[in-house]
Amino acid sequence: MPTTARWAATLTLTATAVCGPLLGSAHAAPSLGPSGLYAPSALVLTMGHGNSAATVTPERAVTLNCAPTASGTHPAATQACAELRGAGGDLDALTVRDGAVCTKQFDPVVVTVDGVWQGKRVSYERTFANECVKNSYGMTVFTF
Amino acid sequence: MPTTARWAATLTLTATAVCGPLLGSAHAAPSLGPSGLYAPSALVLTMGHGNSAATVTPERAVTLNCAPTASGTHPAATQACAELRGAGGDLDALTVRDGAVCTKQFDPVVVTVDGVWQGKRVSYERTFANECVKNSYGMTVFTF
């Protein structure tokens, strides 16, 4: 192999090895099979300070796709999808973690989750006493 | 510079040059600045066959993030964000394209859009006579 070809091969392999893991799931384009091989799971999660989604301005909003692969702007998409699957998609099943420590300060935050989970529409709202309490429920889903 | 160092430098630069454009927007993690430098825009779009979202099973669902950069499983995220910005976020402003040709077959599809657009909640539903008609409205937003 001439030197230039070796260089080219080396650089290509390097790029693949370096980029492959980084590109990962975020670039796996979900596409429904001809007979609907999987049901779509795509959600938007928001959080804002206040008592009720009806009056709260969303301060943060992230997306979470769980089919066919995990992706989205949720900071822990893969773990959040696994957690939701483990809970059978039941957001109320995400309960406070053992050992979580938060103050009792009342500064309520509202989380909303809208979209589709395994082909079924989701429209969910839950209020926590403060942001620390929000993050103490479940492992990753509400931590964004 | 010793040869090994030159190699290392070359490979790093190559990886950066190759991965940079690929990683692009999909990996730009949205993070709200300390004073809220931008309002979040994150949406889930669904489509299904039928007359009304209340009774239709979502067959496809995609996510679309437009702040701070375009990403998501929407097949044309960048263009869809630009189109939504151009319409001021008004989904009803997306009208039929000149020259679009569709049959009059009545096989209605419902599109829903939920989430947040520039910090305001969105809950939208629109029914089209058939899928071709759906794709003839606007340029890219409803084409998924």
PDB file of C-alpha atoms in Angstrom:
ATOM      1  CA  MET A   1       0.000   0.000   0.000  1.00  0.00           C
ATOM      2  CA  PRO A   2       1.522   3.357  -0.903  1.00  0.00           C
ATOM      3  CA  THR A   3       2.109   5.750   1.966  1.00  0.00           C
ATOM      4  CA  THR A   4      -0.686   8.138   1.008  1.00  0.00           C
ATOM      5  CA  ALA A   5      -3.197   5.288   0.854  1.00  0.00           C
ATOM      6  CA  ARG A   6      -2.083   4.079   4.263  1.00  0.00           C
ATOM      7  CA  TRP A   7      -2.559   7.599   5.620  1.00  0.00           C
ATOM      8  CA  ALA A   8      -5.999   7.848   4.125  1.00  0.00           C
ATOM      9  CA  ALA A   9      -7.004   4.465   5.532  1.00  0.00           C
ATOM     10  CA  THR A  10      -5.650   5.360   8.958  1.00  0.00           C
ATOM     11  CA  LEU A  11      -7.468   8.679   9.037  1.00  0.00           C
ATOM     12  CA  THR A  12     -10.743   7.101   7.950  1.00  0.00           C
ATOM     13  CA  LEU A  13     -10.485   4.442  10.616  1.00  0.00           C
ATOM     14  CA  THR A  14      -9.637   7.090  13.198  1.00  0.00           C
ATOM     15  CA  ALA A  15     -12.622   9.220  12.225  1.00  0.00           C
ATOM     16  CA  THR A  16     -14.926   6.213  12.400  1.00  0.00           C
ATOM     17  CA  ALA A  17     -13.580   5.092  15.740  1.00  0.00           C
ATOM     18  CA  VAL A  18     -13.817   8.576  17.221  1.00  0.00           C
ATOM     19  CA  CYS A  19     -17.099   9.691  15.692  1.00  0.00           C
ATOM     20  CA  GLY A  20     -18.997   6.398  15.865  1.00  0.00           C
ATOM     21  CA  PRO A  21     -19.656   6.377  19.595  1.00  0.00           C
ATOM     22  CA  LEU A  22     -20.347  10.115  19.624  1.00  0.00           C
ATOM     23  CA  LEU A  23     -22.887   9.963  16.844  1.00  0.00           C
ATOM     24  CA  GLY A  24     -24.577   6.934  18.412  1.00  0.00           C
ATOM     25  CA  SER A  25     -28.286   7.047  19.042  1.00  0.00           C
ATOM     26  CA  ALA A  26     -28.802  10.741  18.402  1.00  0.00           C
ATOM     27  CA  HIS A  27     -28.384  10.102  14.700  1.00  0.00           C
ATOM     28  CA  ALA A  28     -30.370   6.887  14.450  1.00  0.00           C
ATOM     29  CA  ALA A  29     -33.374   8.078  12.475  1.00  0.00           C
ATOM     30  CA  PRO A  30     -36.547   6.440  13.737  1.00  0.00           C
ATOM     31  CA  SER A  31     -38.575   5.085  10.838  1.00  0.00           C
ATOM     32  CA  LEU A  32     -41.728   3.090  11.156  1.00  0.00           C
ATOM     33  CA  GLY A  33     -41.590  -0.259   9.405  1.00  0.00           C
ATOM     34  CA  PRO A  34     -44.096  -1.083   6.660  1.00  0.00           C
ATOM     35  CA  SER A  35     -46.442  -2.745   9.129  1.00  0.00           C
ATOM     36  CA  GLY A  36     -45.600  -0.552  12.107  1.00  0.00           C
ATOM     37  CA  LEU A  37     -42.815  -2.599  13.672  1.00  0.00           C
ATOM     38  CA  TYR A  38     -42.721  -0.441  16.764  1.00  0.00           C
ATOM     39  CA  ALA A  39     -45.059   2.061  18.358  1.00  0.00           C
ATOM     40  CA  PRO A  40     -43.687   5.589  18.543  1.00  0.00           C
ATOM     41  CA  SER A  41     -42.490   7.045  21.837  1.00  0.00           C
ATOM     42  CA  ALA A  42     -41.719  10.765  21.642  1.00  0.00           C
ATOM     43  CA  LEU A  43     -42.193  13.194  24.498  1.00  0.00           C
ATOM     44  CA  VAL A  44     -41.686  16.832  25.435  1.00  0.00           C
ATOM     45  CA  LEU A  45     -40.951  17.469  29.102  1.00  0.00           C
ATOM     46  CA  THR A  46     -41.189  20.964  30.560  1.00  0.00           C
ATOM     47  CA  MET A  47     -40.595  22.494  33.975  1.00  0.00           C
ATOM     48  CA  GLY A  48     -41.495  25.851  35.419  1.00  0.00           C
ATOM     49  CA  HIS A  49     -41.940  27.492  38.798  1.00  0.00           C
ATOM     50  CA  GLY A  50     -45.472  27.607  40.136  1.00  0.00           C
ATOM     51  CA  ASN A  51     -48.419  25.449  41.114  1.00  0.00           C
ATOM     52  CA  SER A  52     -50.155  24.548  37.893  1.00  0.00           C
ATOM     53  CA  ALA A  53     -49.195  24.088  34.255  1.00  0.00           C
ATOM     54  CA  ALA A  54     -52.145  26.273  33.283  1.00  0.00           C
ATOM     55  CA  THR A  55     -50.457  29.327  34.785  1.00  0.00           C
ATOM     56  CA  VAL A  56     -46.757  28.419  34.750  1.00  0.00           C
ATOM     57  CA  THR A  57     -44.411  29.623  32.029  1.00  0.00           C
ATOM     58  CA  PRO A  58     -42.192  26.744  30.892  1.00  0.00           C
ATOM     59  CA  GLU A  59     -38.611  27.633  31.837  1.00  0.00           C
ATOM     60  CA  ARG A  60     -37.042  24.526  30.362  1.00  0.00           C
ATOM     61  CA  ALA A  61     -38.283  22.097  27.747  1.00  0.00           C
ATOM     62  CA  VAL A  62     -36.535  18.976  26.504  1.00  0.00           C
ATOM     63  CA  THR A  63     -37.428  16.218  24.089  1.00  0.00           C
ATOM     64  CA  LEU A  64     -37.113  12.499  24.644  1.00  0.00           C
ATOM     65  CA  ASN A  65     -37.438   9.831  21.961  1.00  0.00           C
ATOM     66  CA  CYS A  66     -37.412   6.213  23.064  1.00  0.00           C
ATOM     67  CA  ALA A  67     -38.199   4.277  19.872  1.00  0.00           C
ATOM     68  CA  PRO A  68     -36.480   2.779  18.071  1.00  0.00           C
ATOM     69  CA  THR A  69     -33.522   4.215  19.994  1.00  0.00           C
ATOM     70  CA  ALA A  70     -33.063   6.780  22.746  1.00  0.00           C
ATOM     71  CA  SER A  71     -32.309  10.347  21.723  1.00  0.00           C
ATOM     72  CA  GLY A  72     -33.397  13.900  22.386  1.00  0.00           C
ATOM     73  CA  THR A  73     -32.257  16.942  24.311  1.00  0.00           C
ATOM     74  CA  HIS A  74     -33.057  15.290  27.641  1.00  0.00           C
ATOM     75  CA  PRO A  75     -29.655  15.233  29.390  1.00  0.00           C
ATOM     76  CA  ALA A  76     -29.885  11.491  30.122  1.00  0.00           C
ATOM     77  CA  ALA A  77     -32.050  10.188  27.286  1.00  0.00           C
ATOM     78  CA  THR A  78     -30.929   6.568  27.377  1.00  0.00           C
ATOM     79  CA  GLN A  79     -31.375   6.208  31.133  1.00  0.00           C
ATOM     80  CA  ALA A  80     -34.684   8.102  31.098  1.00  0.00           C
ATOM     81  CA  CYS A  81     -36.075   5.770  28.414  1.00  0.00           C
ATOM     82  CA  ALA A  82     -34.952   2.722  30.397  1.00  0.00           C
ATOM     83  CA  GLU A  83     -36.558   4.143  33.520  1.00  0.00           C
ATOM     84  CA  LEU A  84     -39.838   4.805  31.713  1.00  0.00           C
ATOM     85  CA  ARG A  85     -39.855   1.313  30.224  1.00  0.00           C
ATOM     86  CA  GLY A  86     -39.202  -0.100  33.692  1.00  0.00           C
ATOM     87  CA  ALA A  87     -42.205   1.836  34.992  1.00  0.00           C
ATOM     88  CA  GLY A  88     -44.383   0.655  32.108  1.00  0.00           C
ATOM     89  CA  GLY A  89     -44.717   4.284  31.061  1.00  0.00           C
ATOM     90  CA  ASP A  90     -46.496   5.147  34.325  1.00  0.00           C
ATOM     91  CA  LEU A  91     -44.998   8.483  35.400  1.00  0.00           C
ATOM     92  CA  ASP A  92     -46.785   8.294  38.746  1.00  0.00           C
ATOM     93  CA  ALA A  93     -44.809   5.130  39.451  1.00  0.00           C
ATOM     94  CA  LEU A  94     -41.658   7.244  39.721  1.00  0.00           C
ATOM     95  CA  THR A  95     -41.428   7.696  43.473  1.00  0.00           C
ATOM     96  CA  VAL A  96     -38.954   9.384  45.780  1.00  0.00           C
ATOM     97  CA  ARG A  97     -35.522   7.765  45.953  1.00  0.00           C
ATOM     98  CA  ASP A  98     -34.336   6.255  49.220  1.00  0.00           C
ATOM     99  CA  GLY A  99     -31.964   8.591  50.974  1.00  0.00           C
ATOM    100  CA  ALA A 100     -32.855  11.712  48.998  1.00  0.00           C
ATOM    101  CA  VAL A 101     -32.369  14.819  51.136  1.00  0.00           C
ATOM    102  CA  CYS A 102     -34.152  18.081  50.361  1.00  0.00           C
ATOM    103  CA  THR A 103     -35.217  21.086  52.411  1.00  0.00           C
ATOM    104  CA  LYS A 104     -38.906  21.651  53.050  1.00  0.00           C
ATOM    105  CA  GLN A 105     -38.734  25.054  51.351  1.00  0.00           C
ATOM    106  CA  PHE A 106     -41.968  25.650  49.429  1.00  0.00           C
ATOM    107  CA  ASP A 107     -41.031  26.915  45.986  1.00  0.00           C
ATOM    108  CA  PRO A 108     -43.199  24.675  43.817  1.00  0.00           C
ATOM    109  CA  VAL A 109     -42.245  23.511  40.351  1.00  0.00           C
ATOM    110  CA  VAL A 110     -44.505  21.918  37.777  1.00  0.00           C
ATOM    111  CA  VAL A 111     -43.335  19.232  35.377  1.00  0.00           C
ATOM    112  CA  THR A 112     -45.370  18.418  32.285  1.00  0.00           C
ATOM    113  CA  VAL A 113     -44.910  15.482  29.920  1.00  0.00           C
ATOM    114  CA  ASP A 114     -46.745  15.495  26.587  1.00  0.00           C
ATOM    115  CA  GLY A 115     -46.569  13.412  23.460  1.00  0.00           C
ATOM    116  CA  VAL A 116     -46.747   9.695  22.827  1.00  0.00           C
ATOM    117  CA  TRP A 117     -45.560   6.689  24.820  1.00  0.00           C
ATOM    118  CA  GLN A 118     -45.602   3.358  22.951  1.00  0.00           C
ATOM    119  CA  GLY A 119     -48.319   4.622  20.655  1.00  0.00           C
ATOM    120  CA  LYS A 120     -50.555   6.107  23.351  1.00  0.00           C
ATOM    121  CA  ARG A 121     -50.994   9.817  23.936  1.00  0.00           C
ATOM    122  CA  VAL A 122     -49.519  11.234  27.110  1.00  0.00           C
ATOM    123  CA  SER A 123     -50.630  14.431  28.833  1.00  0.00           C
ATOM    124  CA  TYR A 124     -49.187  14.546  32.317  1.00  0.00           C
ATOM    125  CA  GLU A 125     -48.627  17.172  34.978  1.00  0.00           C
ATOM    126  CA  ARG A 126     -47.058  16.888  38.427  1.00  0.00           C
ATOM    127  CA  THR A 127     -46.193  19.501  41.029  1.00  0.00           C
ATOM    128  CA  PHE A 128     -43.277  19.183  43.482  1.00  0.00           C
ATOM    129  CA  ALA A 129     -42.608  21.295  46.584  1.00  0.00           C
ATOM    130  CA  ASN A 130     -39.293  22.515  45.168  1.00  0.00           C
ATOM    131  CA  GLU A 131     -36.797  21.665  42.476  1.00  0.00           C
ATOM    132  CA  CYS A 132     -34.690  19.444  44.748  1.00  0.00           C
ATOM    133  CA  VAL A 133     -37.785  17.356  45.497  1.00  0.00           C
ATOM    134  CA  LYS A 134     -38.532  17.122  41.763  1.00  0.00           C
ATOM    135  CA  ASN A 135     -35.057  15.732  41.124  1.00  0.00           C
ATOM    136  CA  SER A 136     -35.423  13.230  43.971  1.00  0.00           C
ATOM    137  CA  TYR A 137     -38.289  11.411  42.249  1.00  0.00           C
ATOM    138  CA  GLY A 138     -37.203   8.559  39.999  1.00  0.00           C
ATOM    139  CA  MET A 139     -33.641   8.507  38.727  1.00  0.00           C
ATOM    140  CA  THR A 140     -33.365  10.636  35.614  1.00  0.00           C
ATOM    141  CA  VAL A 141     -36.731  11.291  33.927  1.00  0.00           C
ATOM    142  CA  PHE A 142     -37.526  14.480  35.893  1.00  0.00           C
ATOM    143  CA  THR A 143     -33.903  15.646  36.125  1.00  0.00           C
ATOM    144  CA  PHE A 144     -33.501  18.084  33.258  1.00  0.00           C
TER     145      PHE A 144
ATOM    146  CA  MET B   1       7.894  18.250  17.146  1.00  0.00           C
ATOM    147  CA  PRO B   2       8.628  14.503  17.388  1.00  0.00           C
ATOM    148  CA  THR B   3       6.924  12.273  14.852  1.00  0.00           C
ATOM    149  CA  THR B   4       4.502  10.704  17.342  1.00  0.00           C
ATOM    150  CA  ALA B   5       3.372  14.116  18.549  1.00  0.00           C
ATOM    151  CA  ARG B   6       2.840  15.234  14.963  1.00  0.00           C
ATOM    152  CA  TRP B   7       0.727  12.106  14.355  1.00  0.00           C
ATOM    153  CA  ALA B   8      -1.311  12.713  17.457  1.00  0.00           C
ATOM    154  CA  ALA B   9      -1.893  16.341  16.485  1.00  0.00           C
ATOM    155  CA  THR B  10      -2.871  15.343  12.955  1.00  0.00           C
ATOM    156  CA  LEU B  11      -5.330  12.700  14.128  1.00  0.00           C
ATOM    157  CA  THR B  12      -6.931  15.079  16.636  1.00  0.00           C
ATOM    158  CA  LEU B  13      -7.369  17.745  13.988  1.00  0.00           C
ATOM    159  CA  THR B  14      -8.804  15.163  11.598  1.00  0.00           C
ATOM    160  CA  ALA B  15     -11.282  13.909  14.155  1.00  0.00           C
ATOM    161  CA  THR B  16     -12.361  17.462  14.942  1.00  0.00           C
ATOM    162  CA  ALA B  17     -12.695  18.382  11.286  1.00  0.00           C
ATOM    163  CA  VAL B  18     -14.658  15.231  10.450  1.00  0.00           C
ATOM    164  CA  CYS B  19     -16.833  14.983  13.551  1.00  0.00           C
ATOM    165  CA  GLY B  20     -17.518  18.676  14.031  1.00  0.00           C
ATOM    166  CA  PRO B  21     -19.949  19.145  11.181  1.00  0.00           C
ATOM    167  CA  LEU B  22     -21.548  15.743  11.817  1.00  0.00           C
ATOM    168  CA  LEU B  23     -22.145  16.391  15.476  1.00  0.00           C
ATOM    169  CA  GLY B  24     -23.514  19.823  14.686  1.00  0.00           C
ATOM    170  CA  SER B  25     -26.861  20.765  16.083  1.00  0.00           C
ATOM    171  CA  ALA B  26     -27.959  17.334  17.223  1.00  0.00           C
ATOM    172  CA  HIS B  27     -25.384  17.422  19.991  1.00  0.00           C
ATOM    173  CA  ALA B  28     -25.627  21.083  20.933  1.00  0.00           C
ATOM    174  CA  ALA B  29     -27.098  20.731  24.396  1.00  0.00           C
ATOM    175  CA  PRO B  30     -29.709  23.401  24.992  1.00  0.00           C
ATOM    176  CA  SER B  31     -29.050  25.087  28.319  1.00  0.00           C
ATOM    177  CA  LEU B  32     -30.882  28.079  29.589  1.00  0.00           C
ATOM    178  CA  GLY B  33     -28.583  30.970  30.443  1.00  0.00           C
ATOM    179  CA  PRO B  34     -28.576  32.392  33.965  1.00  0.00           C
ATOM    180  CA  SER B  35     -31.120  35.012  32.999  1.00  0.00           C
ATOM    181  CA  GLY B  36     -32.961  32.939  30.431  1.00  0.00           C
ATOM    182  CA  LEU B  37     -31.135  33.940  27.274  1.00  0.00           C
ATOM    183  CA  TYR B  38     -33.616  32.141  25.079  1.00  0.00           C
ATOM    184  CA  ALA B  39     -37.085  30.720  25.516  1.00  0.00           C
ATOM    185  CA  PRO B  40     -37.372  26.981  24.963  1.00  0.00           C
ATOM    186  CA  SER B  41     -38.933  25.589  21.809  1.00  0.00           C
ATOM    187  CA  ALA B  42     -39.497  21.838  21.923  1.00  0.00           C
ATOM    188  CA  LEU B  43     -42.356  20.044  20.211  1.00  0.00           C
ATOM    189  CA  VAL B  44     -43.750  16.578  19.588  1.00  0.00           C
ATOM    190  CA  LEU B  45     -45.616  16.149  16.310  1.00  0.00           C
ATOM    191  CA  THR B  46     -47.818  13.139  15.685  1.00  0.00           C
ATOM    192  CA  MET B  47     -49.914  11.897  12.797  1.00  0.00           C
ATOM    193  CA  GLY B  48     -52.564   9.216  12.563  1.00  0.00           C
ATOM    194  CA  HIS B  49     -55.444   8.209  10.335  1.00  0.00           C
ATOM    195  CA  GLY B  50     -58.858   9.425  11.398  1.00  0.00           C
ATOM    196  CA  ASN B  51     -60.880  12.542  12.102  1.00  0.00           C
ATOM    197  CA  SER B  52     -59.928  13.596  15.592  1.00  0.00           C
ATOM    198  CA  ALA B  53     -56.913  13.291  17.874  1.00  0.00           C
ATOM    199  CA  ALA B  54     -59.212  12.101  20.648  1.00  0.00           C
ATOM    200  CA  THR B  55     -59.891   8.858  18.798  1.00  0.00           C
ATOM    201  CA  VAL B  56     -56.861   8.482  16.517  1.00  0.00           C
ATOM    202  CA  THR B  57     -53.913   6.262  17.426  1.00  0.00           C
ATOM    203  CA  PRO B  58     -50.657   8.091  16.667  1.00  0.00           C
ATOM    204  CA  GLU B  59     -48.895   6.159  13.906  1.00  0.00           C
ATOM    205  CA  ARG B  60     -45.839   8.384  13.775  1.00  0.00           C
ATOM    206  CA  ALA B  61     -44.389  10.785  16.328  1.00  0.00           C
ATOM    207  CA  VAL B  62     -41.332  12.991  15.908  1.00  0.00           C
ATOM    208  CA  THR B  63     -39.630  15.591  18.055  1.00  0.00           C
ATOM    209  CA  LEU B  64     -38.487  19.026  16.990  1.00  0.00           C
ATOM    210  CA  ASN B  65     -36.237  21.321  19.020  1.00  0.00           C
ATOM    211  CA  CYS B  66     -35.687  24.819  17.703  1.00  0.00           C
ATOM    212  CA  ALA B  67     -33.711  26.540  20.482  1.00  0.00           C
ATOM    213  CA  PRO B  68     -30.874  27.140  20.737  1.00  0.00           C
ATOM    214  CA  THR B  69     -30.353  25.060  17.596  1.00  0.00           C
ATOM    215  CA  ALA B  70     -32.499  22.815  15.427  1.00  0.00           C
ATOM    216  CA  SER B  71     -32.524  19.101  16.199  1.00  0.00           C
ATOM    217  CA  GLY B  72     -34.897  16.204  16.737  1.00  0.00           C
ATOM    218  CA  THR B  73     -36.221  13.208  14.876  1.00  0.00           C
ATOM    219  CA  HIS B  74     -38.251  15.399  12.515  1.00  0.00           C
ATOM    220  CA  PRO B  75     -36.767  14.522   9.109  1.00  0.00           C
ATOM    221  CA  ALA B  76     -36.134  18.186   8.224  1.00  0.00           C
ATOM    222  CA  ALA B  77     -35.608  19.802  11.607  1.00  0.00           C
ATOM    223  CA  THR B  78     -33.638  22.840  10.447  1.00  0.00           C
ATOM    224  CA  GLN B  79     -36.086  23.743   7.693  1.00  0.00           C
ATOM    225  CA  ALA B  80     -39.122  23.063   9.911  1.00  0.00           C
ATOM    226  CA  CYS B  81     -37.752  25.407  12.594  1.00  0.00           C
ATOM    227  CA  ALA B  82     -37.108  28.101   9.998  1.00  0.00           C
ATOM    228  CA  GLU B  83     -40.625  27.661   8.636  1.00  0.00           C
ATOM    229  CA  LEU B  84     -42.157  27.927  12.120  1.00  0.00           C
ATOM    230  CA  ARG B  85     -40.116  31.038  12.909  1.00  0.00           C
ATOM    231  CA  GLY B  86     -41.243  32.522   9.600  1.00  0.00           C
ATOM    232  CA  ALA B  87     -44.853  31.861  10.579  1.00  0.00           C
ATOM    233  CA  GLY B  88     -44.329  33.376  14.034  1.00  0.00           C
ATOM    234  CA  GLY B  89     -45.149  29.969  15.490  1.00  0.00           C
ATOM    235  CA  ASP B  90     -48.678  30.112  14.048  1.00  0.00           C
ATOM    236  CA  LEU B  91     -49.335  26.627  12.696  1.00  0.00           C
ATOM    237  CA  ASP B  92     -52.578  27.771  11.059  1.00  0.00           C
ATOM    238  CA  ALA B  93     -50.499  30.167   8.970  1.00  0.00           C
ATOM    239  CA  LEU B  94     -49.071  27.170   7.122  1.00  0.00           C
ATOM    240  CA  THR B  95     -51.296  27.107   4.068  1.00  0.00           C
ATOM    241  CA  VAL B  96     -51.425  24.978   0.953  1.00  0.00           C
ATOM    242  CA  ARG B  97     -48.483  25.374  -1.429  1.00  0.00           C
ATOM    243  CA  ASP B  98     -49.069  26.739  -4.905  1.00  0.00           C
ATOM    244  CA  GLY B  99     -49.151  23.955  -7.451  1.00  0.00           C
ATOM    245  CA  ALA B 100     -49.668  21.117  -4.974  1.00  0.00           C
ATOM    246  CA  VAL B 101     -51.591  18.284  -6.632  1.00  0.00           C
ATOM    247  CA  CYS B 102     -53.530  15.742  -4.565  1.00  0.00           C
ATOM    248  CA  THR B 103     -56.504  13.509  -5.217  1.00  0.00           C
ATOM    249  CA  LYS B 104     -59.788  14.280  -3.471  1.00  0.00           C
ATOM    250  CA  GLN B 105     -59.771  10.841  -1.822  1.00  0.00           C
ATOM    251  CA  PHE B 106     -61.181  11.166   1.698  1.00  0.00           C
ATOM    252  CA  ASP B 107     -58.852   9.255   4.028  1.00  0.00           C
ATOM    253  CA  PRO B 108     -58.402  11.832   6.767  1.00  0.00           C
ATOM    254  CA  VAL B 109     -55.256  12.200   8.824  1.00  0.00           C
ATOM    255  CA  VAL B 110     -54.858  14.168  12.030  1.00  0.00           C
ATOM    256  CA  VAL B 111     -51.687  16.015  12.945  1.00  0.00           C
ATOM    257  CA  THR B 112     -51.050  17.093  16.522  1.00  0.00           C
ATOM    258  CA  VAL B 113     -48.335  19.432  17.787  1.00  0.00           C
ATOM    259  CA  ASP B 114     -47.699  19.657  21.531  1.00  0.00           C
ATOM    260  CA  GLY B 115     -45.000  21.175  23.678  1.00  0.00           C
ATOM    261  CA  VAL B 116     -43.524  24.657  23.848  1.00  0.00           C
ATOM    262  CA  TRP B 117     -42.846  27.287  21.214  1.00  0.00           C
ATOM    263  CA  GLN B 118     -40.667  30.197  22.333  1.00  0.00           C
ATOM    264  CA  GLY B 119     -41.689  29.676  25.937  1.00  0.00           C
ATOM    265  CA  LYS B 120     -45.435  29.323  25.290  1.00  0.00           C
ATOM    266  CA  ARG B 121     -47.339  26.060  25.514  1.00  0.00           C
ATOM    267  CA  VAL B 122     -48.623  24.616  22.262  1.00  0.00           C
ATOM    268  CA  SER B 123     -51.527  22.202  21.927  1.00  0.00           C
ATOM    269  CA  TYR B 124     -52.589  21.994  18.313  1.00  0.00           C
ATOM    270  CA  GLU B 125     -54.619  19.653  16.161  1.00  0.00           C
ATOM    271  CA  ARG B 126     -55.446  19.784  12.468  1.00  0.00           C
ATOM    272  CA  THR B 127     -57.225  17.355  10.171  1.00  0.00           C
ATOM    273  CA  PHE B 128     -56.456  16.965   6.468  1.00  0.00           C
ATOM    274  CA  ALA B 129     -58.506  15.118   3.835  1.00  0.00           C
ATOM    275  CA  ASN B 130     -55.647  12.701   3.131  1.00  0.00           C
ATOM    276  CA  GLU B 131     -51.923  12.369   3.675  1.00  0.00           C
ATOM    277  CA  CYS B 132     -51.002  14.019   0.377  1.00  0.00           C
ATOM    278  CA  VAL B 133     -53.017  17.089   1.387  1.00  0.00           C
ATOM    279  CA  LYS B 134     -51.257  17.122   4.768  1.00  0.00           C
ATOM    280  CA  ASN B 135     -47.880  17.204   3.047  1.00  0.00           C
ATOM    281  CA  SER B 136     -49.015  19.994   0.724  1.00  0.00           C
ATOM    282  CA  TYR B 137     -49.491  22.446   3.599  1.00  0.00           C
ATOM    283  CA  GLY B 138     -46.418  24.500   4.396  1.00  0.00           C
ATOM    284  CA  MET B 139     -43.044  23.244   3.272  1.00  0.00           C
ATOM    285  CA  THR B 140     -41.675  20.790   5.813  1.00  0.00           C
ATOM    286  CA  VAL B 141     -43.362  21.087   9.245  1.00  0.00           C
ATOM    287  CA  PHE B 142     -46.167  18.609   8.523  1.00  0.00           C
ATOM    288  CA  THR B 143     -44.031  16.326   6.317  1.00  0.00           C
ATOM    289  CA  PHE B 144     -42.880  13.570   8.623  1.00  0.00           C
TER     290      PHE B 144
END
